[in-house]
Tab-separated table of C-alpha atoms in Angstrom:
chain	number	residue	atom	x	y	z
A	1	UNK	CA	15.561	7.648	9.768
A	2	UNK	CA	11.958	5.627	9.235
A	3	UNK	CA	9.105	7.824	7.645
A	4	UNK	CA	6.688	5.669	9.008
A	5	UNK	CA	7.129	3.378	12.893
A	6	UNK	CA	4.752	0.530	13.876
A	7	UNK	CA	6.003	0.284	17.683
A	8	UNK	CA	3.339	-3.162	18.258
A	9	UNK	CA	4.218	-5.792	15.756
A	10	UNK	CA	1.580	-7.232	17.071
A	11	UNK	CA	-1.570	-7.006	19.737
A	12	UNK	CA	-4.569	-9.026	20.859
A	13	UNK	CA	-7.864	-7.757	21.668
A	14	UNK	CA	-10.787	-8.835	23.366
A	15	UNK	CA	-14.323	-9.452	21.040
A	16	UNK	CA	-16.496	-5.676	21.693
A	17	UNK	CA	-13.652	-3.805	22.577
A	18	UNK	CA	-11.453	-0.719	20.817
A	19	UNK	CA	-7.782	-1.348	20.637
A	20	UNK	CA	-5.548	2.312	19.372
A	21	UNK	CA	-3.063	0.559	17.113
A	22	UNK	CA	0.121	3.556	17.388
A	23	UNK	CA	1.657	4.766	14.565
A	24	UNK	CA	3.945	7.452	14.629
A	25	UNK	CA	5.600	9.453	11.300
A	26	UNK	CA	8.583	12.210	10.590
A	27	UNK	CA	7.964	15.025	7.752
A	28	UNK	CA	9.680	18.155	7.521
A	29	UNK	CA	6.681	18.345	4.938
A	30	UNK	CA	4.187	20.741	6.159
A	31	UNK	CA	2.000	18.955	3.613
A	32	UNK	CA	1.222	14.544	3.870
A	33	UNK	CA	-1.068	12.543	4.061
A	34	UNK	CA	-1.813	9.993	6.708
A	35	UNK	CA	-3.598	6.714	5.658
A	36	UNK	CA	-4.196	3.457	7.001
A	37	UNK	CA	-4.559	0.249	5.028
A	38	UNK	CA	-5.700	-3.591	6.319
A	39	UNK	CA	-4.626	-6.618	5.182
A	40	UNK	CA	-6.209	-9.767	5.992
A	41	UNK	CA	-4.646	-13.565	5.513
A	42	UNK	CA	-6.073	-13.462	1.966
A	43	UNK	CA	-4.048	-10.666	1.074
A	44	UNK	CA	-5.976	-7.492	-0.163
A	45	UNK	CA	-5.366	-3.791	0.838
A	46	UNK	CA	-7.987	-2.246	2.066
A	47	UNK	CA	-8.077	1.316	2.484
A	48	UNK	CA	-9.383	1.841	5.379
A	49	UNK	CA	-8.875	6.009	6.181
A	50	UNK	CA	-7.175	8.891	5.602
A	51	UNK	CA	-6.073	12.308	7.202
A	52	UNK	CA	-4.723	15.351	5.596
A	53	UNK	CA	-2.176	17.273	7.729
A	54	UNK	CA	-4.509	20.284	7.125
A	55	UNK	CA	-7.597	18.855	8.494
A	56	UNK	CA	-9.136	20.355	11.121
A	57	UNK	CA	-10.878	16.965	12.862
A	58	UNK	CA	-9.928	13.950	12.999
A	59	UNK	CA	-11.099	11.708	10.162
A	60	UNK	CA	-13.258	8.595	11.009
A	61	UNK	CA	-15.358	6.209	9.224
A	62	UNK	CA	-17.665	3.425	10.583
A	63	UNK	CA	-15.754	1.732	12.897
A	64	UNK	CA	-11.672	3.594	12.480
A	65	UNK	CA	-10.997	7.018	13.322
A	66	UNK	CA	-7.958	8.373	13.097
A	67	UNK	CA	-6.318	10.149	16.111
A	68	UNK	CA	-3.980	12.496	14.238
A	69	UNK	CA	-2.215	14.177	16.831
A	70	UNK	CA	0.234	16.645	14.558
A	71	UNK	CA	2.522	18.465	17.083
A	72	UNK	CA	3.377	14.423	18.649
A	73	UNK	CA	3.239	12.996	14.389
A	74	UNK	CA	1.361	10.956	15.082
A	75	UNK	CA	-1.774	8.840	13.524
A	76	UNK	CA	-3.132	5.844	15.839
A	77	UNK	CA	-6.035	4.093	14.269
A	78	UNK	CA	-8.678	3.035	16.839
A	79	UNK	CA	-11.056	0.878	16.300
A	80	UNK	CA	-14.270	0.266	18.263
A	81	UNK	CA	-16.188	-3.024	19.322
A	82	UNK	CA	-13.593	-4.548	17.816
A	83	UNK	CA	-15.136	-7.969	15.933
A	84	UNK	CA	-12.819	-11.180	14.574
A	85	UNK	CA	-13.131	-10.561	11.352
A	86	UNK	CA	-10.716	-7.082	12.591
A	87	UNK	CA	-7.845	-9.725	12.645
A	88	UNK	CA	-5.782	-8.970	10.485
A	89	UNK	CA	-2.331	-6.923	9.500
A	90	UNK	CA	-2.784	-3.215	9.536
A	91	UNK	CA	-0.241	-1.035	7.701
A	92	UNK	CA	0.009	2.916	8.248
A	93	UNK	CA	1.323	5.374	5.477
A	94	UNK	CA	2.570	8.285	4.468
A	95	UNK	CA	1.627	10.725	1.190
A	96	UNK	CA	5.005	13.469	1.747
A	97	UNK	CA	3.856	16.774	-0.247
A	98	UNK	CA	0.989	18.347	-1.787
A	99	UNK	CA	0.258	18.676	-5.090
A	100	UNK	CA	3.024	16.949	-6.772
A	101	UNK	CA	2.607	14.083	-4.357
A	102	UNK	CA	3.991	11.523	-5.734
A	103	UNK	CA	4.168	7.605	-3.093
A	104	UNK	CA	2.967	6.030	-0.383
A	105	UNK	CA	5.627	4.684	2.580
A	106	UNK	CA	4.831	2.289	4.633
A	107	UNK	CA	5.123	1.418	7.839
A	108	UNK	CA	6.320	-2.427	9.150
A	109	UNK	CA	2.334	-3.503	9.754
A	110	UNK	CA	0.301	-4.508	13.244
A	111	UNK	CA	-0.362	-7.742	13.639
A	112	UNK	CA	-4.202	-7.107	15.410
A	113	UNK	CA	-5.996	-10.794	16.810
A	114	UNK	CA	-9.254	-10.754	17.764
A	115	UNK	CA	-9.490	-12.767	20.539
A	116	UNK	CA	-13.673	-14.089	21.209
B	1	UNK	CA	-10.180	-0.962	-3.180
B	2	UNK	CA	-13.119	-2.567	-5.220
B	3	UNK	CA	-11.885	-1.566	-9.161
B	4	UNK	CA	-8.319	-2.767	-8.928
B	5	UNK	CA	-7.874	-5.500	-11.063
B	6	UNK	CA	-4.761	-7.911	-10.828
B	7	UNK	CA	-3.919	-10.839	-12.639
B	8	UNK	CA	-2.778	-13.285	-12.821
B	9	UNK	CA	-3.248	-13.901	-8.669
B	10	UNK	CA	-0.260	-16.270	-8.507
B	11	UNK	CA	2.228	-16.791	-11.548
B	12	UNK	CA	5.106	-19.412	-10.667
B	13	UNK	CA	8.587	-18.813	-12.665
B	14	UNK	CA	11.793	-20.798	-13.386
B	15	UNK	CA	14.540	-18.796	-12.669
B	16	UNK	CA	15.947	-16.808	-15.847
B	17	UNK	CA	11.764	-16.571	-16.957
B	18	UNK	CA	9.912	-13.170	-17.691
B	19	UNK	CA	7.064	-12.312	-15.182
B	20	UNK	CA	4.842	-9.997	-17.009
B	21	UNK	CA	2.302	-8.945	-14.279
B	22	UNK	CA	-0.889	-6.913	-15.156
B	23	UNK	CA	-2.989	-3.902	-13.827
B	24	UNK	CA	-6.347	-2.332	-14.562
B	25	UNK	CA	-6.751	0.403	-12.723
B	26	UNK	CA	-10.294	2.108	-11.307
B	27	UNK	CA	-12.617	3.308	-13.778
B	28	UNK	CA	-11.405	6.666	-14.412
B	29	UNK	CA	-8.077	6.527	-12.063
B	30	UNK	CA	-5.027	7.625	-14.074
B	31	UNK	CA	-2.594	7.005	-11.821
B	32	UNK	CA	-1.262	3.976	-11.432
B	33	UNK	CA	1.504	3.100	-8.981
B	34	UNK	CA	3.554	-0.322	-8.281
B	35	UNK	CA	4.718	-1.759	-5.034
B	36	UNK	CA	6.210	-4.831	-3.498
B	37	UNK	CA	5.512	-7.062	-0.462
B	38	UNK	CA	8.262	-9.228	0.340
B	39	UNK	CA	7.567	-11.992	2.885
B	40	UNK	CA	6.355	-10.192	6.388
B	41	UNK	CA	7.697	-6.379	5.038
B	42	UNK	CA	5.626	-2.997	4.707
B	43	UNK	CA	4.832	-2.404	1.030
B	44	UNK	CA	8.135	-1.116	-0.719
B	45	UNK	CA	7.266	1.633	-4.190
B	46	UNK	CA	8.340	0.434	-7.190
B	47	UNK	CA	7.237	3.116	-9.993
B	48	UNK	CA	4.543	5.689	-10.208
B	49	UNK	CA	2.706	5.825	-13.504
B	50	UNK	CA	0.233	7.959	-15.664
B	51	UNK	CA	-1.221	6.749	-19.370
B	52	UNK	CA	2.283	6.675	-21.611
B	53	UNK	CA	4.560	8.254	-19.150
B	54	UNK	CA	6.813	7.014	-15.940
B	55	UNK	CA	6.287	9.629	-13.848
B	56	UNK	CA	8.823	8.336	-11.331
B	57	UNK	CA	10.513	5.216	-11.255
B	58	UNK	CA	13.378	5.494	-7.972
B	59	UNK	CA	11.792	2.801	-6.529
B	60	UNK	CA	12.697	0.353	-9.067
B	61	UNK	CA	15.350	-2.324	-9.771
B	62	UNK	CA	18.207	-0.634	-12.049
B	63	UNK	CA	17.937	-3.872	-13.793
B	64	UNK	CA	15.665	-6.269	-15.209
B	65	UNK	CA	12.181	-4.565	-14.163
B	66	UNK	CA	10.399	-2.009	-16.233
B	67	UNK	CA	6.930	-0.941	-16.196
B	68	UNK	CA	4.805	0.731	-18.984
B	69	UNK	CA	1.404	2.197	-18.876
B	70	UNK	CA	0.143	2.706	-22.123
B	71	UNK	CA	-2.861	4.511	-23.807
B	72	UNK	CA	-5.186	1.889	-24.279
B	73	UNK	CA	-4.852	-1.276	-22.235
B	74	UNK	CA	-3.389	-2.042	-18.571
B	75	UNK	CA	-0.372	-0.950	-17.440
B	76	UNK	CA	2.124	-3.978	-17.503
B	77	UNK	CA	5.455	-4.736	-14.644
B	78	UNK	CA	7.778	-7.017	-16.659
B	79	UNK	CA	10.236	-8.420	-14.856
B	80	UNK	CA	13.376	-10.436	-16.849
B	81	UNK	CA	15.720	-13.026	-15.986
B	82	UNK	CA	13.840	-13.636	-12.753
B	83	UNK	CA	15.651	-15.227	-9.827
B	84	UNK	CA	14.722	-16.364	-6.970
B	85	UNK	CA	15.512	-12.716	-4.643
B	86	UNK	CA	11.789	-11.854	-6.898
B	87	UNK	CA	9.600	-14.338	-5.207
B	88	UNK	CA	7.204	-11.962	-3.809
B	89	UNK	CA	3.504	-10.078	-4.235
B	90	UNK	CA	3.192	-6.809	-6.130
B	91	UNK	CA	0.831	-5.292	-5.385
B	92	UNK	CA	-0.931	-1.949	-7.428
B	93	UNK	CA	-2.808	0.637	-6.362
B	94	UNK	CA	-4.811	4.058	-8.539
B	95	UNK	CA	-5.998	6.798	-7.887
B	96	UNK	CA	-7.945	9.926	-9.475
B	97	UNK	CA	-5.356	12.418	-9.090
B	98	UNK	CA	-3.170	14.411	-7.108
B	99	UNK	CA	-2.344	14.964	-4.162
B	100	UNK	CA	-3.344	11.878	-3.453
B	101	UNK	CA	-5.642	11.737	-0.540
B	102	UNK	CA	-7.565	7.995	-1.845
B	103	UNK	CA	-5.174	4.910	-3.181
B	104	UNK	CA	-6.863	1.790	-4.382
B	105	UNK	CA	-4.434	-1.487	-4.309
B	106	UNK	CA	-5.222	-4.209	-6.181
B	107	UNK	CA	-5.346	-8.033	-5.029
B	108	UNK	CA	-1.725	-8.281	-5.799
B	109	UNK	CA	-0.171	-11.254	-8.047
B	110	UNK	CA	2.206	-13.423	-5.831
B	111	UNK	CA	5.307	-14.394	-7.386
B	112	UNK	CA	7.038	-17.316	-6.729
B	113	UNK	CA	10.791	-17.796	-8.254
B	114	UNK	CA	11.266	-21.793	-8.133
């Protein structure tokens, strides 16, 4: 079974609108972390936001927020007031385990295009 | 992601040659991770190292690939006798400790095998 599922290969959004990128995960570990990364066409991986499984509140970083629904095992990224520079590939990733956590497992990504 | 330095950014090798990829983590970070990204795919974990130790190499191909993180100097991912299928982007990430709550990536090395 896929540990991280991103069901939207591509998304379009109008500039200044909000957009939600979906991410569902699968783990039986009670301690885990969820990450979102942005990969623009230049190729680098840019860390956006992190949510821990025990965090009571949804994580927010500027225009990025993570809609964490633990019971549904979803960790959707919400980008408010989209900008042309937000056009990029977005990856959801999960770290399983607590103190012995090792690696991040990535989803297949969502290509976001912001339209002027 | 400021601070993780990878070089070279682009590397071209002929089949059968060796490729050496370097990664200097964020200052103060002692945990380094290597990932590979094939075209149109997400990142796949290869190896996790701490200074002078390989902690988890479960994602590394059994042959031709090796990694090290010496006491002094950058982490090195070495691919011997490269083949066309090794062409990919190789990313290094570093974190300050466990559990990982932030992992910053370098800009990647794009390896092309011709």
